[in-house]
PDB file of N, CA and C in Angstrom:
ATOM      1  N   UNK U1234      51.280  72.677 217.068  1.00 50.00           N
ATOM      2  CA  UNK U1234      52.256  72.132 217.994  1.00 50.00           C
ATOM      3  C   UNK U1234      53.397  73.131 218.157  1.00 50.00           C
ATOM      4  N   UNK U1235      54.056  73.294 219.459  1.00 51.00           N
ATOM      5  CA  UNK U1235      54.557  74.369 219.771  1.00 51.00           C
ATOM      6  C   UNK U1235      56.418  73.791 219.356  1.00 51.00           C
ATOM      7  N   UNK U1236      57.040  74.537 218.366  1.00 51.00           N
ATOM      8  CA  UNK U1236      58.341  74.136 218.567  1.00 51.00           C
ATOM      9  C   UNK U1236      59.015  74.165 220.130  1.00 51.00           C
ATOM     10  N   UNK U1237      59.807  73.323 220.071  1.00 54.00           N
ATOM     11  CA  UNK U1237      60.254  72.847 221.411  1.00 54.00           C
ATOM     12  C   UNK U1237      62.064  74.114 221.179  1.00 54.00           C
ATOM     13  N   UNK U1238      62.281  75.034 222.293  1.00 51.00           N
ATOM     14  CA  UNK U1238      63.423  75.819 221.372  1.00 51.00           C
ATOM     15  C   UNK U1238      65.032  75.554 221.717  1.00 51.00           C
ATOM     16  N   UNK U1239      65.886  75.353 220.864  1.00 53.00           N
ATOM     17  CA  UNK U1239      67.408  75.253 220.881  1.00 53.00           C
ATOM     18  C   UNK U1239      67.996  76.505 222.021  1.00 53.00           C
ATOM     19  N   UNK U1240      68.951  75.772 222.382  1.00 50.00           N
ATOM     20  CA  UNK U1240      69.878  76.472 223.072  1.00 50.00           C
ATOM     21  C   UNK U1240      70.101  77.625 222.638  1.00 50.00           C
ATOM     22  N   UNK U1241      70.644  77.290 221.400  1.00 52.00           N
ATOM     23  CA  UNK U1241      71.456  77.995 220.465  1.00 52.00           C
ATOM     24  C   UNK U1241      70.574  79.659 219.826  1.00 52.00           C
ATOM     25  N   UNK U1242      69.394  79.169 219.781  1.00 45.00           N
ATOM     26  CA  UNK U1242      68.520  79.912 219.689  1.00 45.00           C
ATOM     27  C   UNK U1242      68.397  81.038 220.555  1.00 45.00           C
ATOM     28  N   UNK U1243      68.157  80.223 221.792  1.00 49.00           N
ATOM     29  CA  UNK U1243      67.875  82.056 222.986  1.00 49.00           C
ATOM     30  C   UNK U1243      68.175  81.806 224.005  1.00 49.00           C
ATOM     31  N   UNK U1244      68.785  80.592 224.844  1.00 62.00           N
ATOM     32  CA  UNK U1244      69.001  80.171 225.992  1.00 62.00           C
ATOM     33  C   UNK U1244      70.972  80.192 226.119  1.00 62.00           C
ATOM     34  N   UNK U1245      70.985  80.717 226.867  1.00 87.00           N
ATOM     35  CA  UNK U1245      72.401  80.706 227.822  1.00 87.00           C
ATOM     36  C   UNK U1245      72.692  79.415 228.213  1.00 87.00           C
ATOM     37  N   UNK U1246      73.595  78.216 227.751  1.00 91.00           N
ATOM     38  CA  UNK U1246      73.315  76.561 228.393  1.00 91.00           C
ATOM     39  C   UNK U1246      74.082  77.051 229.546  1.00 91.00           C
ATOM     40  N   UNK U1247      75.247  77.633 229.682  1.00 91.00           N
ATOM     41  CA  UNK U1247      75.821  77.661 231.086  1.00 91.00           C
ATOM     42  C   UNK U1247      75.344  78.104 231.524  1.00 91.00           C
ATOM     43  N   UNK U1248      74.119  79.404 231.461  1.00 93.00           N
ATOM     44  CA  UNK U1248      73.993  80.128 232.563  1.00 93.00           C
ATOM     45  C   UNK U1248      72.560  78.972 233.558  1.00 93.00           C
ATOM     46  N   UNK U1249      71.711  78.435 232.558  1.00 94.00           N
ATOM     47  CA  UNK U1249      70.644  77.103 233.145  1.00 94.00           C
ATOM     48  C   UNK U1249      71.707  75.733 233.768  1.00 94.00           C
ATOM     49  N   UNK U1250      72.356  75.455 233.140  1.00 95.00           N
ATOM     50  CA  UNK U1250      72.984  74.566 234.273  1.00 95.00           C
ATOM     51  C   UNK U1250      73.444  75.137 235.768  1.00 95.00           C
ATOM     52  N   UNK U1251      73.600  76.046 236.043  1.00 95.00           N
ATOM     53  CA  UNK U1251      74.127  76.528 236.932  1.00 95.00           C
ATOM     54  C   UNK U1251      72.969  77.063 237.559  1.00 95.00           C
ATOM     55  N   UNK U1252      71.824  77.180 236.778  1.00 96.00           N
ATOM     56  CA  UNK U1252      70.709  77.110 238.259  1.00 96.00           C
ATOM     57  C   UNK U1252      70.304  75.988 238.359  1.00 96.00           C
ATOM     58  N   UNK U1253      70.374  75.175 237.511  1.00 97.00           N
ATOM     59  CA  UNK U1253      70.241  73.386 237.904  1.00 97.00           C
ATOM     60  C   UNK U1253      70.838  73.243 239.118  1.00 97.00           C
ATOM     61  N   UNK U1254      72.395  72.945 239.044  1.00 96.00           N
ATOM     62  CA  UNK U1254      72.862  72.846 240.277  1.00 96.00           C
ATOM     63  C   UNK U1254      72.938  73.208 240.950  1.00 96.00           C
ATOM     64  N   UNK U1255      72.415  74.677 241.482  1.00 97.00           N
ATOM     65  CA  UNK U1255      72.381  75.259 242.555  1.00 97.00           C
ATOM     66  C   UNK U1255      70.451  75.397 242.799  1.00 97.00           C
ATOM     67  N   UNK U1256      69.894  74.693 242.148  1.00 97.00           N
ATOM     68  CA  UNK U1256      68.446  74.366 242.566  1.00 97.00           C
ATOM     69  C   UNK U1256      68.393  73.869 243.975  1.00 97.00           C
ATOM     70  N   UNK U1257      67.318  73.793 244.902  1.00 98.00           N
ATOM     71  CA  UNK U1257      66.956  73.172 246.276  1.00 98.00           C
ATOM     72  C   UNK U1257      66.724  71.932 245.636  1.00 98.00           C
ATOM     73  N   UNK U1258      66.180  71.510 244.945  1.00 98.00           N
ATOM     74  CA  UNK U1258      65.573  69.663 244.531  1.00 98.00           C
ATOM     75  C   UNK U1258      66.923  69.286 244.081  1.00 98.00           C
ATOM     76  N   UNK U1259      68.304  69.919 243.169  1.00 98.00           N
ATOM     77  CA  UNK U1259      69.319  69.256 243.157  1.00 98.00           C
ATOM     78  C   UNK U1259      69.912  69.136 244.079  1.00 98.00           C
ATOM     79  N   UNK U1260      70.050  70.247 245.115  1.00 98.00           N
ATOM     80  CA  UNK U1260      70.942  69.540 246.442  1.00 98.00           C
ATOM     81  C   UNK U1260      70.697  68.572 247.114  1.00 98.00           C
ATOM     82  N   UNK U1261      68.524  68.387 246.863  1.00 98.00           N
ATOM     83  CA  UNK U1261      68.241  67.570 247.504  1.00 98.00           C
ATOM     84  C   UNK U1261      69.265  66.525 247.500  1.00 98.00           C
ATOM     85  N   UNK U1262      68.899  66.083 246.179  1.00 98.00           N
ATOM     86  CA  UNK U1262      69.047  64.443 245.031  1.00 98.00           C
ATOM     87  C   UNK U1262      70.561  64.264 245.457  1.00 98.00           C
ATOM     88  N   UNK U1263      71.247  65.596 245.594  1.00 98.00           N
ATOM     89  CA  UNK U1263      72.501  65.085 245.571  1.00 98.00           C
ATOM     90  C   UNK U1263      72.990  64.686 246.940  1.00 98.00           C
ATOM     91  N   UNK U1264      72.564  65.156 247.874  1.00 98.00           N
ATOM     92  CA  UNK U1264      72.678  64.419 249.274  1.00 98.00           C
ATOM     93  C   UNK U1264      71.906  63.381 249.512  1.00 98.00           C
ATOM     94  N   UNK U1265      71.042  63.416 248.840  1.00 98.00           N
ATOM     95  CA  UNK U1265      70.510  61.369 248.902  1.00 98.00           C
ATOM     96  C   UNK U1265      71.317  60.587 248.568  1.00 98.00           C
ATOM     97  N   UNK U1266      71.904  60.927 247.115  1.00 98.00           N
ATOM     98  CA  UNK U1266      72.902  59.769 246.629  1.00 98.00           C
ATOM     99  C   UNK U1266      73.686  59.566 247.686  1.00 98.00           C
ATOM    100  N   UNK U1267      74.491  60.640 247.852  1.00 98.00           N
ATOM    101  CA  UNK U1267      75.793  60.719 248.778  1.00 98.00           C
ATOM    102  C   UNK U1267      75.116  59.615 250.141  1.00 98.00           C
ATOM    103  N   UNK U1268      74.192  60.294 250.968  1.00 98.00           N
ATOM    104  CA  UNK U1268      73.776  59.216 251.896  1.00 98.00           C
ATOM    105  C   UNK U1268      73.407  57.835 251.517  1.00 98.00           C
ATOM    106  N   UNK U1269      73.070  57.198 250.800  1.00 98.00           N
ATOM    107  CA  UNK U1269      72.631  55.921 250.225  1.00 98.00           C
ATOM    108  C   UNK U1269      74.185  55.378 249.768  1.00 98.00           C
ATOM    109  N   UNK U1270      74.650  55.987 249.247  1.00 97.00           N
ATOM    110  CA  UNK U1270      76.203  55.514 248.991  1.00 97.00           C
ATOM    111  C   UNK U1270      77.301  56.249 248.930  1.00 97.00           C
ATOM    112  N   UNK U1271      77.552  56.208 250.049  1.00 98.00           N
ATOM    113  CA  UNK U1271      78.993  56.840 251.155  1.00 98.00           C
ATOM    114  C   UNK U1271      80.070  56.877 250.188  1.00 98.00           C
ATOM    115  N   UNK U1272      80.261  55.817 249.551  1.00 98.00           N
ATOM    116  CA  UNK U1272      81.572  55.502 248.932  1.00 98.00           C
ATOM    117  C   UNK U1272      81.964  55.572 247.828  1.00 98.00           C
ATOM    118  N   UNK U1273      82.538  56.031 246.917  1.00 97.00           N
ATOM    119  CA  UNK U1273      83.363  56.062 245.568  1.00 97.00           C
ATOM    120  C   UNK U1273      83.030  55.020 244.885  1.00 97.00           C
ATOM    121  N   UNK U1274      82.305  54.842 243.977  1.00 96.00           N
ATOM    122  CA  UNK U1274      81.808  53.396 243.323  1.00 96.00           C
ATOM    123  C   UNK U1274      83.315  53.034 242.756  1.00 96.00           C
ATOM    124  N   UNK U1275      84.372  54.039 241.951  1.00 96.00           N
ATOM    125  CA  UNK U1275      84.892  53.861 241.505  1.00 96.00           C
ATOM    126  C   UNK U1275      86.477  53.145 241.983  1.00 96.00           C
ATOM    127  N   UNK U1276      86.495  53.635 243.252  1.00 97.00           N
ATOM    128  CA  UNK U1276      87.631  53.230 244.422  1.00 97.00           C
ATOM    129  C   UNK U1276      86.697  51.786 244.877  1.00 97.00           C
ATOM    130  N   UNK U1277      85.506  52.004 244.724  1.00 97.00           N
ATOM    131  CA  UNK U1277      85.300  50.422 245.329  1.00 97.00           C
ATOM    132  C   UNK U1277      85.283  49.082 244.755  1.00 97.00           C
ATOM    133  N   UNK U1278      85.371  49.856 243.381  1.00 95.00           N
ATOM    134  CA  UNK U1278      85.765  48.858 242.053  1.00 95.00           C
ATOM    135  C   UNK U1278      87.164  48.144 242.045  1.00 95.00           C
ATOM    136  N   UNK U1279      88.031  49.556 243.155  1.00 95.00           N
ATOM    137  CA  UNK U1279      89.652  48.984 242.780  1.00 95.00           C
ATOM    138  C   UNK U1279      89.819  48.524 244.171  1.00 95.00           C
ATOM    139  N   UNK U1280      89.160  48.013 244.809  1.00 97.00           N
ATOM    140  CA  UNK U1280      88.554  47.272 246.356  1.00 97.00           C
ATOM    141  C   UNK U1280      89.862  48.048 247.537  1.00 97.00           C
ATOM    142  N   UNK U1281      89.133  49.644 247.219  1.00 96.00           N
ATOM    143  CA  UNK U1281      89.859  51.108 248.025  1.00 96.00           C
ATOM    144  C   UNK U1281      88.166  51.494 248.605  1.00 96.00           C
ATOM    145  N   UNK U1282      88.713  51.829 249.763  1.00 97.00           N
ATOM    146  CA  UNK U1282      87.466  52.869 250.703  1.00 97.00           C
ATOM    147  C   UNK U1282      87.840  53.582 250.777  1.00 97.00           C
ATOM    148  N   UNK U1283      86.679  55.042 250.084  1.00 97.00           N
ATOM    149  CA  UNK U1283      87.184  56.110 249.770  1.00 97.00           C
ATOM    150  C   UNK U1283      85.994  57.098 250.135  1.00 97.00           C
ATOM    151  N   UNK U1284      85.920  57.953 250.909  1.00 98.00           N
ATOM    152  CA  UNK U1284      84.625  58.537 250.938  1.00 98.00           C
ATOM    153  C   UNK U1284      84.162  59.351 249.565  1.00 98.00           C
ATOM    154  N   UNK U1285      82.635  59.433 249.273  1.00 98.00           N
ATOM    155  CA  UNK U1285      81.966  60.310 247.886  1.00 98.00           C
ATOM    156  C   UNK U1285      81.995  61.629 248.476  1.00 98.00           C
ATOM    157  N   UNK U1286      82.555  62.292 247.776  1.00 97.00           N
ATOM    158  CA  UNK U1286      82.246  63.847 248.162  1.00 97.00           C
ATOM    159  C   UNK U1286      81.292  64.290 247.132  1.00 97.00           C
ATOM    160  N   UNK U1287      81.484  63.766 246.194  1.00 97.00           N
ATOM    161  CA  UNK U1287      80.779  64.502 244.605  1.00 97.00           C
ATOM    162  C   UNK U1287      79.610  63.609 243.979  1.00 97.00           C
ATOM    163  N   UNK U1288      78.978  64.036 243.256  1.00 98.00           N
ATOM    164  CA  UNK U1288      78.186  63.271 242.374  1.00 98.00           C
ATOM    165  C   UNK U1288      78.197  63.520 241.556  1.00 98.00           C
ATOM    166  N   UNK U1289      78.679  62.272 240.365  1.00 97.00           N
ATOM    167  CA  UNK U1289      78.411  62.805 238.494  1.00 97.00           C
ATOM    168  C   UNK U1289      77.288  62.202 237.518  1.00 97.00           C
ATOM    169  N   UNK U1290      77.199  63.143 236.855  1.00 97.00           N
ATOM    170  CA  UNK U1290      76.133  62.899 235.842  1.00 97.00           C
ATOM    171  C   UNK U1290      76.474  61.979 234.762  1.00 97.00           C
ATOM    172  N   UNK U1291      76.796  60.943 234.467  1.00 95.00           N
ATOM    173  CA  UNK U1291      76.722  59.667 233.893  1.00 95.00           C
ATOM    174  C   UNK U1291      76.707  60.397 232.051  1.00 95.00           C
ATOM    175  N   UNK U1292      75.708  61.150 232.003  1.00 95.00           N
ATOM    176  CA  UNK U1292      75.120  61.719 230.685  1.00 95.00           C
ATOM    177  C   UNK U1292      74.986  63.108 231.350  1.00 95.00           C
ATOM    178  N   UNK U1293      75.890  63.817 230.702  1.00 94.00           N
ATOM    179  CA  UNK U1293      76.223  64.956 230.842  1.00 94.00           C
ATOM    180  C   UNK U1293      74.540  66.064 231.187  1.00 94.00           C
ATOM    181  N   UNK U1294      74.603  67.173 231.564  1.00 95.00           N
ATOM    182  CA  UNK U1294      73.462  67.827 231.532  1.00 95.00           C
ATOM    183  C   UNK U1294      73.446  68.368 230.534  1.00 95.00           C
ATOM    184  N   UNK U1295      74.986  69.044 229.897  1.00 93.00           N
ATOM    185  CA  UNK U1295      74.835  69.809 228.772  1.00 93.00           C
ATOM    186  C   UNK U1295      74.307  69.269 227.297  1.00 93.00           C
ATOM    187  N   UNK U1296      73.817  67.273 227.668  1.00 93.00           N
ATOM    188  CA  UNK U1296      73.523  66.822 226.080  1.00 93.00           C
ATOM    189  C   UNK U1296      71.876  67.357 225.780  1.00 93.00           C
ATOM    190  N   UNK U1297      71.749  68.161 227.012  1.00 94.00           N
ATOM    191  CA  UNK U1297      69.937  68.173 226.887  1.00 94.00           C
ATOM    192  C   UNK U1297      70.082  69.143 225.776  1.00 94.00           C
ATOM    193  N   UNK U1298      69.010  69.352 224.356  1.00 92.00           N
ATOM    194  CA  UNK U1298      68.964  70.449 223.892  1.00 92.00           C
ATOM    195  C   UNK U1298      68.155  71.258 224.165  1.00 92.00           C
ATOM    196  N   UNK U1299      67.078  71.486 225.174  1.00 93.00           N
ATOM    197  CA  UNK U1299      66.617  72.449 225.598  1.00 93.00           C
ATOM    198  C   UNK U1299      66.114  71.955 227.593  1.00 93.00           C
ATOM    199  N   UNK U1300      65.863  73.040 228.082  1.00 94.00           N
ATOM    200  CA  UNK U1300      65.469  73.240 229.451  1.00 94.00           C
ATOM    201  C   UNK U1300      65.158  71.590 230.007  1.00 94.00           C
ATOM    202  N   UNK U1301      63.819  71.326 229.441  1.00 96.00           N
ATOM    203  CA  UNK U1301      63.268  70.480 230.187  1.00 96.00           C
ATOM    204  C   UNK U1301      64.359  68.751 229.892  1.00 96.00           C
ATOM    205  N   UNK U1302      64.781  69.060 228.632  1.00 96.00           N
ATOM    206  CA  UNK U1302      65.958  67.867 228.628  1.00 96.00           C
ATOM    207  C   UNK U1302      66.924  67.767 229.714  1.00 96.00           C
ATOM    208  N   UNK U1303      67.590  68.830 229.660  1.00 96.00           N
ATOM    209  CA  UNK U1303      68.507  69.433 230.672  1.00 96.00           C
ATOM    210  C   UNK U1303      68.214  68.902 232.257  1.00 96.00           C
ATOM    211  N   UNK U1304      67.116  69.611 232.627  1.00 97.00           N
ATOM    212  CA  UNK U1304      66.493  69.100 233.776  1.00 97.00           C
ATOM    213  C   UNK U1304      65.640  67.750 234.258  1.00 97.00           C
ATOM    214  N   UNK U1305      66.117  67.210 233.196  1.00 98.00           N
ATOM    215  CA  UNK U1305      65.847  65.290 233.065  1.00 98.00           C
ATOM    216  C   UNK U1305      67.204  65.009 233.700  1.00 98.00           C
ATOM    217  N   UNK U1306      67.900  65.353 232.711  1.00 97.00           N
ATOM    218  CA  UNK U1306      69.201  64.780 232.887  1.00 97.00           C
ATOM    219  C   UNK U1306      69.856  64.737 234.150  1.00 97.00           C
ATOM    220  N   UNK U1307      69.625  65.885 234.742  1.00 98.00           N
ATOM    221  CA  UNK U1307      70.082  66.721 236.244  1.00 98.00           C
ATOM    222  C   UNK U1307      69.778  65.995 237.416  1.00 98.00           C
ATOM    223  N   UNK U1308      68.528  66.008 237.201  1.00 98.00           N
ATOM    224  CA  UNK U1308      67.569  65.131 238.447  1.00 98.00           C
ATOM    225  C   UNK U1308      66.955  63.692 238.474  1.00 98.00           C
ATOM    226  N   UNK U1309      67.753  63.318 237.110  1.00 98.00           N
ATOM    227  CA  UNK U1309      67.655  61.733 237.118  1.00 98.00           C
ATOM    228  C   UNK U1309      68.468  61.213 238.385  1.00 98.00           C
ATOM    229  N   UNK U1310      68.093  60.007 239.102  1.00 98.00           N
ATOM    230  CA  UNK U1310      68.784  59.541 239.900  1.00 98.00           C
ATOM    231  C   UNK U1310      69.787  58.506 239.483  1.00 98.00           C
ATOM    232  N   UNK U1311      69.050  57.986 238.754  1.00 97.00           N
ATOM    233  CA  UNK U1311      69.403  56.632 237.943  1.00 97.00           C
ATOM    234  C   UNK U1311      71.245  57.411 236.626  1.00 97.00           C
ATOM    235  N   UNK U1312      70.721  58.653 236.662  1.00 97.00           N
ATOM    236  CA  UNK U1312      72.110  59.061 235.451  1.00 97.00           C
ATOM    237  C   UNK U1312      73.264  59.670 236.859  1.00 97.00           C
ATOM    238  N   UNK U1313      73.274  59.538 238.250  1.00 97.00           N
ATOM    239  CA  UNK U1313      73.860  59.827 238.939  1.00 97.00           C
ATOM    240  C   UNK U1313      74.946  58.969 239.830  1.00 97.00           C
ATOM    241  N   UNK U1314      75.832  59.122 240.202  1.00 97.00           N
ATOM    242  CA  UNK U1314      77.543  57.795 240.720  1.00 97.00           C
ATOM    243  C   UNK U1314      77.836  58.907 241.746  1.00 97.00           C
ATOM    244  N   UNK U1315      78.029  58.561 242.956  1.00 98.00           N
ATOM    245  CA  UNK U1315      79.090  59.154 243.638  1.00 98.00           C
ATOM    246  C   UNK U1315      80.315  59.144 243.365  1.00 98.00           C
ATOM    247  N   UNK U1316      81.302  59.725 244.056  1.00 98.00           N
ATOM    248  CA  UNK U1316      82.912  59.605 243.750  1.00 98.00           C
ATOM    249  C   UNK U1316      83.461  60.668 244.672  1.00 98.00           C
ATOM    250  N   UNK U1317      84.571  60.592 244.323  1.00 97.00           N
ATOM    251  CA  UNK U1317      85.759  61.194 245.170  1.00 97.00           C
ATOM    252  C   UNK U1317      85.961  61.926 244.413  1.00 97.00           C
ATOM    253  N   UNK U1318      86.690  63.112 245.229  1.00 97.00           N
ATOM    254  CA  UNK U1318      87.185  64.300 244.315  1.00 97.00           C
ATOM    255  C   UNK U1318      87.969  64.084 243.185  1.00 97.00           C
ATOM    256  N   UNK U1319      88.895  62.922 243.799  1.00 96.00           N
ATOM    257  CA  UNK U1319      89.942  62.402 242.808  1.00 96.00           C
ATOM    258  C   UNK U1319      89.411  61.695 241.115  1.00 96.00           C
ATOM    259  N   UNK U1320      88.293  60.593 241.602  1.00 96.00           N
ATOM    260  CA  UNK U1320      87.867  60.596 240.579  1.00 96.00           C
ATOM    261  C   UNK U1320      87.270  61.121 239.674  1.00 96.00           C
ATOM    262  N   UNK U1321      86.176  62.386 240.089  1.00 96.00           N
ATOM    263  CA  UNK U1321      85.698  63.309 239.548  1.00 96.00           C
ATOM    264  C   UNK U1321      86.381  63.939 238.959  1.00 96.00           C
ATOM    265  N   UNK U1322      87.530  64.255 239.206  1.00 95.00           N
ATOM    266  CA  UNK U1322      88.544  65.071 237.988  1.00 95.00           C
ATOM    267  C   UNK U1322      88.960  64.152 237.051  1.00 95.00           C
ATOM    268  N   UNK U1323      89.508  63.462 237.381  1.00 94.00           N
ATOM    269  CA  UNK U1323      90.149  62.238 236.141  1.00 94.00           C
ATOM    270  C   UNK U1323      89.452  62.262 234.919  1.00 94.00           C
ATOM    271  N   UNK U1324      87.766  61.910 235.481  1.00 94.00           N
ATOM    272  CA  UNK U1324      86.796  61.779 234.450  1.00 94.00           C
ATOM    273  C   UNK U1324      86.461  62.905 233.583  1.00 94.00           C
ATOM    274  N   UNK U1325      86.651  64.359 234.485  1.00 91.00           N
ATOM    275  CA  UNK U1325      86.356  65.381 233.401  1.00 91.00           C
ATOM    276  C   UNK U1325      87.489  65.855 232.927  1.00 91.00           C
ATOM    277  N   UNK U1326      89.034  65.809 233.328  1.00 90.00           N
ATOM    278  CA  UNK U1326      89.631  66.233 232.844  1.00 90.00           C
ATOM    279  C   UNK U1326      90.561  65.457 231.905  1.00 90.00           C
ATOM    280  N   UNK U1327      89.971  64.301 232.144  1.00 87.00           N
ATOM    281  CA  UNK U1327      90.293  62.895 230.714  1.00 87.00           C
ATOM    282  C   UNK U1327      89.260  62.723 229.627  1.00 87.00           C
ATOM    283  N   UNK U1328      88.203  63.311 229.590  1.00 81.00           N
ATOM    284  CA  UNK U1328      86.766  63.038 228.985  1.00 81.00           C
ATOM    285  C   UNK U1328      86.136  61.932 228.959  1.00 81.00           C
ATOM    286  N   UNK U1329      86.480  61.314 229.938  1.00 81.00           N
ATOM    287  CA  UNK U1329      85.834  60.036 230.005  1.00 81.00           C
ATOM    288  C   UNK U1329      84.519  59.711 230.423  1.00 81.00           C
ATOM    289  N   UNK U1330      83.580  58.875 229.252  1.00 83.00           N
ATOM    290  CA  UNK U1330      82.669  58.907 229.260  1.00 83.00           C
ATOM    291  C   UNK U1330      81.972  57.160 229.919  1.00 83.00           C
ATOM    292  N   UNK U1331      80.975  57.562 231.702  1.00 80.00           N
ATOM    293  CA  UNK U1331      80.566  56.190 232.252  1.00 80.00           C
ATOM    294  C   UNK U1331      79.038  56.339 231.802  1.00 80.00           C
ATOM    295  N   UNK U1332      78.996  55.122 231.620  1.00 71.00           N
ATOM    296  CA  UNK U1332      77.830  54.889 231.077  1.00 71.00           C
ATOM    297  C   UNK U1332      77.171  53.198 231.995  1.00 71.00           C
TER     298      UNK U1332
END
């Protein structure tokens, strides 16, 4: 059985997230969300209409420990929220974790 290999080991995590998100199947996913739901889940919680510019990953990409985790995480639909710019910062620059 083939060890499955750590980041830490031989992989660059920033430099694979960053072809995650700049993949063709992530832009796909991420303009689906956006079309399917226009609006800021989070502004629509505080009953504000707000257009989604962004989409976040619920469960970070960086918890994958190797590639194919990573790229679960990325292109899950289900680990994905629209939002507003506004909220998108709050959340990463508060560490706040939606689940």
């Amino acid at each position: 059985m083939k060890k499955k290999t750590n980041f830490t080991e031989t992989y660059n995590k920033k430099e694979e997230i960053s072809k995650l998100y700049n993949s063709a199947a992530y832009r796909k996913l991420r303009e689906t969300v956006l079309m399917e739901c226009p609006i800021c889940v989070l502004c629509a919680k505080e009953q504000r209409v707000t257009l989604a510019t962004e989409v976040h990953h619920m469960k970070y990409i960086s918890e994958g420990r190797t590639i194919d985790e990573m790229t679960k995480l990325c292109m899950d639909k289900e680990n994905l929220i629209p939002l507003c710019t506004e909220h998108h910062h709050f959340i990463h620059n508060n560490n706040i974790k939606l689940r």
